[in-house]
Tab-separated table of C-alpha atoms in Angstrom:
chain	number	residue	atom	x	y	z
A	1	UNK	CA	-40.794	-145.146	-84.989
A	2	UNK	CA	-42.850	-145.393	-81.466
A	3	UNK	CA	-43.126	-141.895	-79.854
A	4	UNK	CA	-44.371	-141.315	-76.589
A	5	UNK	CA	-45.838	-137.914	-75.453
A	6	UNK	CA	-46.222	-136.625	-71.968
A	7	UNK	CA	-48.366	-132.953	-72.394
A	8	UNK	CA	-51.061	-131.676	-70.372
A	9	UNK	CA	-51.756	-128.831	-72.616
A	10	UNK	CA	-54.060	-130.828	-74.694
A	11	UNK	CA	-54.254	-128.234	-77.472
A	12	UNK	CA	-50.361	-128.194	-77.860
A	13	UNK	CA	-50.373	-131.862	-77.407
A	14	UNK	CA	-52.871	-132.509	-80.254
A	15	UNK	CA	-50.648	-130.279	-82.684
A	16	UNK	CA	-47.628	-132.272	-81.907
A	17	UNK	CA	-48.694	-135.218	-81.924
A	18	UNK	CA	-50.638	-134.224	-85.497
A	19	UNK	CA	-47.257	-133.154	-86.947
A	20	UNK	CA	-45.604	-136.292	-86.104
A	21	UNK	CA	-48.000	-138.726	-86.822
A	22	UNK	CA	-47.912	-136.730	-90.310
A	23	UNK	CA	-44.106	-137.123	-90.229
A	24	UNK	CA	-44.875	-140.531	-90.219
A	25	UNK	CA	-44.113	-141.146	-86.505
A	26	UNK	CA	-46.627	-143.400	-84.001
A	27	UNK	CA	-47.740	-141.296	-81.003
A	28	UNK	CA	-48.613	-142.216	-77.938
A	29	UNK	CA	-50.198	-139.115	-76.050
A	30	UNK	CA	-50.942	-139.070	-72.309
A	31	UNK	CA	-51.916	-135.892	-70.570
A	32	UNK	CA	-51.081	-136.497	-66.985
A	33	UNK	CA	-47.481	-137.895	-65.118
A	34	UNK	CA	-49.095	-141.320	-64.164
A	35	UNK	CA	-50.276	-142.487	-67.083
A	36	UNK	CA	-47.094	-141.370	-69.223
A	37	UNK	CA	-44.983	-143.442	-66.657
A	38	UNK	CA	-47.269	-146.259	-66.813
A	39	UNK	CA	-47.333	-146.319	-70.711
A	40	UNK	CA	-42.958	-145.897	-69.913
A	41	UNK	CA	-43.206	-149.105	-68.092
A	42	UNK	CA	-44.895	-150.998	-70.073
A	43	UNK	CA	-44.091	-150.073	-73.445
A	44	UNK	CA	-41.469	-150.048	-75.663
A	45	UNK	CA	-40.994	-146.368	-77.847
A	46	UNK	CA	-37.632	-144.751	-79.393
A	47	UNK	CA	-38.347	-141.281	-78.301
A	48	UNK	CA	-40.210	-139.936	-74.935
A	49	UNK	CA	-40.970	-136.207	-75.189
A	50	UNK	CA	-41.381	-135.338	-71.864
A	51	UNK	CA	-43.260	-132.092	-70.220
A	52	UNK	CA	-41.605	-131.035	-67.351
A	53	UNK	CA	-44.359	-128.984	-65.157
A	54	UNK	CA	-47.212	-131.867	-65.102
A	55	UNK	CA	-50.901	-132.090	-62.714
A	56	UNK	CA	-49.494	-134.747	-61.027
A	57	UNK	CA	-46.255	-135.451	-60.881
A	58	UNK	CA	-43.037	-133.657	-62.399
A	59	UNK	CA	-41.317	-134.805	-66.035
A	60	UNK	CA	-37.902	-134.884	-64.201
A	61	UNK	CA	-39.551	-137.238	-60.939
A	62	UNK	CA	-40.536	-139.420	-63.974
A	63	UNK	CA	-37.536	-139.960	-66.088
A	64	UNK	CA	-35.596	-139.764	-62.847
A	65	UNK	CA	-37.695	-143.457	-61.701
A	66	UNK	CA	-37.139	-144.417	-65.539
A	67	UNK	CA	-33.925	-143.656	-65.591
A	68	UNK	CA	-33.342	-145.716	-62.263
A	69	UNK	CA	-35.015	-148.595	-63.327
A	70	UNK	CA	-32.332	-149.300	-66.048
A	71	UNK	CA	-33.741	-147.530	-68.827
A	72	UNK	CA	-32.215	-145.595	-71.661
A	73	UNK	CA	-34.608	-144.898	-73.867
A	74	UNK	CA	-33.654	-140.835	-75.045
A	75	UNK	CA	-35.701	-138.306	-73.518
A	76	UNK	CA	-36.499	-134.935	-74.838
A	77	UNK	CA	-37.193	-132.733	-72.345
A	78	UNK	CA	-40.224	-129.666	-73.140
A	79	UNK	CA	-40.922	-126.685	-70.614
A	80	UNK	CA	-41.494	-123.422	-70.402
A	81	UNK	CA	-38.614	-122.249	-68.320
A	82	UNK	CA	-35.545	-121.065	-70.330
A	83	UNK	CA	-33.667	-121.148	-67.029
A	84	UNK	CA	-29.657	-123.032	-66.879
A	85	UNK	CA	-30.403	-124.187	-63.716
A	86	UNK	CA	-33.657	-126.750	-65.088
A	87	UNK	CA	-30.984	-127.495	-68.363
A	88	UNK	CA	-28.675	-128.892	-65.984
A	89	UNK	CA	-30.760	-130.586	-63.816
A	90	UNK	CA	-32.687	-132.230	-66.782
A	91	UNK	CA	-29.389	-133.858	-67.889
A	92	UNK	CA	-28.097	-134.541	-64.785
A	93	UNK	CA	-31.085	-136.830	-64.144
A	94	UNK	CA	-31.001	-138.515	-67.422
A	95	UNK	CA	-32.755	-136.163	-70.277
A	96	UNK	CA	-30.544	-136.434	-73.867
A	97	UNK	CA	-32.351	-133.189	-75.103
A	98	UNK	CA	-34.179	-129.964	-73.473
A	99	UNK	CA	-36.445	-127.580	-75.921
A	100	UNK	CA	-38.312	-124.600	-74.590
A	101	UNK	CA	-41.880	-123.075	-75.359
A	102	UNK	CA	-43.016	-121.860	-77.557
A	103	UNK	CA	-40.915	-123.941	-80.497
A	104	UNK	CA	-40.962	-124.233	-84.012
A	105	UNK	CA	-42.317	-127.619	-85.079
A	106	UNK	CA	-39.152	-127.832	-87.785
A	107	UNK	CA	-36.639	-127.828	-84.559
A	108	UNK	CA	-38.414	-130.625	-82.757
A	109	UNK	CA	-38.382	-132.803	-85.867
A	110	UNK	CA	-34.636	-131.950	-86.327
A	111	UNK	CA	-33.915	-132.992	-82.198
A	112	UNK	CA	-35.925	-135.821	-82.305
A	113	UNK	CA	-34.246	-137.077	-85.580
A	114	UNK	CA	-31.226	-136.140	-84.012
A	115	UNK	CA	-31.893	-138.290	-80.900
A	116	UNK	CA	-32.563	-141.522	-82.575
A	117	UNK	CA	-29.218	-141.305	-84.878
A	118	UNK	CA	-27.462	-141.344	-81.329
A	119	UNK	CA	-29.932	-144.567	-79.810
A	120	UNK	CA	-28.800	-146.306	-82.885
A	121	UNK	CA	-25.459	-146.503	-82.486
A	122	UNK	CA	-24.141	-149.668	-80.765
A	123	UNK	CA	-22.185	-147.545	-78.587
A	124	UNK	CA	-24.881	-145.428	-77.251
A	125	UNK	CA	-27.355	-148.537	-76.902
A	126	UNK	CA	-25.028	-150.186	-74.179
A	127	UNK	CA	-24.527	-146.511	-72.681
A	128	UNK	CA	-20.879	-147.408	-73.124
A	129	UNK	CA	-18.805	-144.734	-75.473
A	130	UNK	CA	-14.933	-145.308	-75.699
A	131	UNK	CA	-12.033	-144.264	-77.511
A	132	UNK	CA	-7.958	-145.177	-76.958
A	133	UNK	CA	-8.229	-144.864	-72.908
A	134	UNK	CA	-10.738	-143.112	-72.433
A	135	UNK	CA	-14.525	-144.617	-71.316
A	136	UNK	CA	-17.617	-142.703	-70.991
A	137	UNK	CA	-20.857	-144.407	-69.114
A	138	UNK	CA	-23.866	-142.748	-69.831
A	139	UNK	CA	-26.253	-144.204	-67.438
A	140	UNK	CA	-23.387	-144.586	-64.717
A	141	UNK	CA	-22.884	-140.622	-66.022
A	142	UNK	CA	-18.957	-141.855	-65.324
A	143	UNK	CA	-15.985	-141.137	-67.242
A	144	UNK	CA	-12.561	-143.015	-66.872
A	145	UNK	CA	-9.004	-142.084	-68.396
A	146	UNK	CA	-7.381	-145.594	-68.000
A	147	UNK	CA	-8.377	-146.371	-64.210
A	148	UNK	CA	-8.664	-142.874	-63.271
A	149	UNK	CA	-11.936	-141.794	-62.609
A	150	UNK	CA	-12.629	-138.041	-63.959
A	151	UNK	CA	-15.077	-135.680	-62.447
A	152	UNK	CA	-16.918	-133.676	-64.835
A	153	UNK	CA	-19.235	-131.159	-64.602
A	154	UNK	CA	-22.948	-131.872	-66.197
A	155	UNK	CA	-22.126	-129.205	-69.092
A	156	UNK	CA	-18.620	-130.748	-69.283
A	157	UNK	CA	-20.085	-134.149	-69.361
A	158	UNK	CA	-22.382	-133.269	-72.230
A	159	UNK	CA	-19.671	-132.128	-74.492
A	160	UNK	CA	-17.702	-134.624	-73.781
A	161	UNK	CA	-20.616	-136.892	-75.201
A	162	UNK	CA	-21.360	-134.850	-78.065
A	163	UNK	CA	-17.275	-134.846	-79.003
A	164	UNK	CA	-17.440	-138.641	-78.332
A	165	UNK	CA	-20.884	-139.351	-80.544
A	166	UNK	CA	-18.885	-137.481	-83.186
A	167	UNK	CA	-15.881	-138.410	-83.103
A	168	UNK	CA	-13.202	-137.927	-85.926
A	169	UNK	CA	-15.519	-134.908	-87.101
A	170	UNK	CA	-14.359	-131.432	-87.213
A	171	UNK	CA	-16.952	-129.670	-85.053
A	172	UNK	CA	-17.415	-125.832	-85.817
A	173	UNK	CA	-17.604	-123.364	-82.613
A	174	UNK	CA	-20.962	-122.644	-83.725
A	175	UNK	CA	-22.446	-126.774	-84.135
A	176	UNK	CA	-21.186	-127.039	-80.661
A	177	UNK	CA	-22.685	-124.140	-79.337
A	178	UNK	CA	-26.206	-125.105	-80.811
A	179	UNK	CA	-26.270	-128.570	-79.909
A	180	UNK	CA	-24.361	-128.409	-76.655
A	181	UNK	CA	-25.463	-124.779	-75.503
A	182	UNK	CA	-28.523	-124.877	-77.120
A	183	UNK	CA	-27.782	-121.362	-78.274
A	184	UNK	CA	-26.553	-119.383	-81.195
A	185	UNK	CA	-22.687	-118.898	-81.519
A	186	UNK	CA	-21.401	-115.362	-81.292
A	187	UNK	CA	-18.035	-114.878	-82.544
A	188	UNK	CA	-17.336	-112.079	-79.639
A	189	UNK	CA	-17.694	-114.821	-77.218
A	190	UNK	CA	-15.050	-117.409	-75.705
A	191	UNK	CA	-17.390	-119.728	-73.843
A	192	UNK	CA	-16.906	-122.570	-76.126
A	193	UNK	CA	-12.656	-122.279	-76.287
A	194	UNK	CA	-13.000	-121.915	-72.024
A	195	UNK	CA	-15.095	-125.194	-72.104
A	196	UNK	CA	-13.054	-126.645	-74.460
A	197	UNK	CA	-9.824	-125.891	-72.762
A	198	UNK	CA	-11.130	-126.871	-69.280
A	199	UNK	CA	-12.526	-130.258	-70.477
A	200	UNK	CA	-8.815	-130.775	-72.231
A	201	UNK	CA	-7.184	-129.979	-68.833
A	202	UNK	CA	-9.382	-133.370	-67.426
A	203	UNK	CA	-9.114	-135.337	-70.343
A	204	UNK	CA	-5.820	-134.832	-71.930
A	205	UNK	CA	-3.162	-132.881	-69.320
A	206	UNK	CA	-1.925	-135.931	-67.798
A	207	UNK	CA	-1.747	-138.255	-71.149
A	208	UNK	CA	0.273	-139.074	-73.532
A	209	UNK	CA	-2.281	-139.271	-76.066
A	210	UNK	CA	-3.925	-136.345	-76.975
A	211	UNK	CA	-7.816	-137.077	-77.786
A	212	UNK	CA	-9.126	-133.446	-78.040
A	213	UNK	CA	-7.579	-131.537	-81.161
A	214	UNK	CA	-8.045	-127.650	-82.277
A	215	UNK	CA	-8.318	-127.764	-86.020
A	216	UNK	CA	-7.167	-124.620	-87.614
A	217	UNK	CA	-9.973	-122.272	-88.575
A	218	UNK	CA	-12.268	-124.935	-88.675
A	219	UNK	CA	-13.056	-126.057	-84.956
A	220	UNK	CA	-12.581	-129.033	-83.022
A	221	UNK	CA	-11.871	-132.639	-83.068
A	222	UNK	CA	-11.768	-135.293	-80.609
A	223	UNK	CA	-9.841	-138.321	-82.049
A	224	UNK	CA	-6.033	-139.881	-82.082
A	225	UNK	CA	-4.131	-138.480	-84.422
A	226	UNK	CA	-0.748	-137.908	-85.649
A	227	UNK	CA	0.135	-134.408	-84.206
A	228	UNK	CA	0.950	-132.685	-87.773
A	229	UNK	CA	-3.012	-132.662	-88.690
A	230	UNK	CA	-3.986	-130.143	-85.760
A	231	UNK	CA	-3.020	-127.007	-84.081
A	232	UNK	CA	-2.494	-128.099	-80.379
């Protein structure tokens, strides 16, 4: 697996691209904006790890131009803001994952492991996830319910994609807070069961078929099923 990395720290840099080369990835490492979107262009890789605060040029200018250019290759997003606002706009622009400095090495193997399982899917690959009625374009970043378009917000649109990428799983509060929040679940808190029921609202209200499911004690599914196996 082709990596490419876009750091200017050349220390950090070095380290990552030591752990992944012993992880048995093949790194690419350029230190400044240009020449990461020149190796972009003319290479092929399965993962980009992207810096966003560059010399030259921004990470988000870059995979913005990628992104417009018709390519879908995942992007992992590194920076040290911990700020919603730069979360957002990173997937709004076309990022898959975001991961703030400092990290542990162990969670950037686990994303980037995690990104590829989605790139291979057939589904991802022609940025076209469906299920019953429903369509989800990823590069388009459209969703359709039959031939009603659906406006989503970028945090909606991301769970929707995560329920969609795992679809017929039961998804724990606490999985969906980590991979869609990037954050650690606290049982106090209703943020996931408000996003849940406002995406359902969108998705499901004016349907027949139910897609989004509340499985008892356990979490969440999004799937069609009979209406016995949940607790809608």
């Amino acid at each position: 697996m082709k990596v490419l990395l876009v750091e200017d720290e050349i220390k950090l840099g070095e380290y990552i691209k030591k752990g992944l080369s012993e992880a048995g990835f093949i790194v690419d490492h350029q230190t400044t904006g240009l020449n990461g979107y020149h190796a972009l262009m003319t290479e092929d890789f399965n993962v980009i790890i992207m810096d966003v605060m560059l010399p030259d040029i921004s990470g988000f200018e870059l995979v913005c131009n990628y992104r417009a250019a018709g390519k879908h290759t995942p992007v992992l997003f590194l920076t040290a803001k911990d700020e919603l606002s730069d979360r957002v706009k990173g997937i709004e622009i076309g990022g898959d994952d975001y991961l703030t400095k400092p990290f542990a090495f162990a969670e950037l193997i686990v994303r980037i492991k995690s990104l590829l399982r989605r790139a291979n899917q057939a589904d991802y690959k022609s940025t076209i996830m469906q299920i019953a009625d429903l369509k989800m374009d990823i590069a388009k970043r459209t969703v359709h319910r039959g031939d009603t378009p659906i406006k989503l917000t970028a945090k909606e649109f991301a769970l929707l994609q995560f329920m969609l990428e795992r679809r017929g799983e039961v998804l724990p509060r606490s999985v969906i807070a980590s991979q869609v929040w990037d954050m650690n679940f606290d049982s106090d808190t209703n943020v996931i069961d408000v996003a849940i029921r406002r995406l359902r609202l969108k998705i499901d209200d004016e349907c027949a078929t139910k897609l989004i499911h509340t499985v008892r004690g356990m979490g969440y599914k999004l799937d069609v099923l009979d209406t016995h196996d949940t607790d809608d």
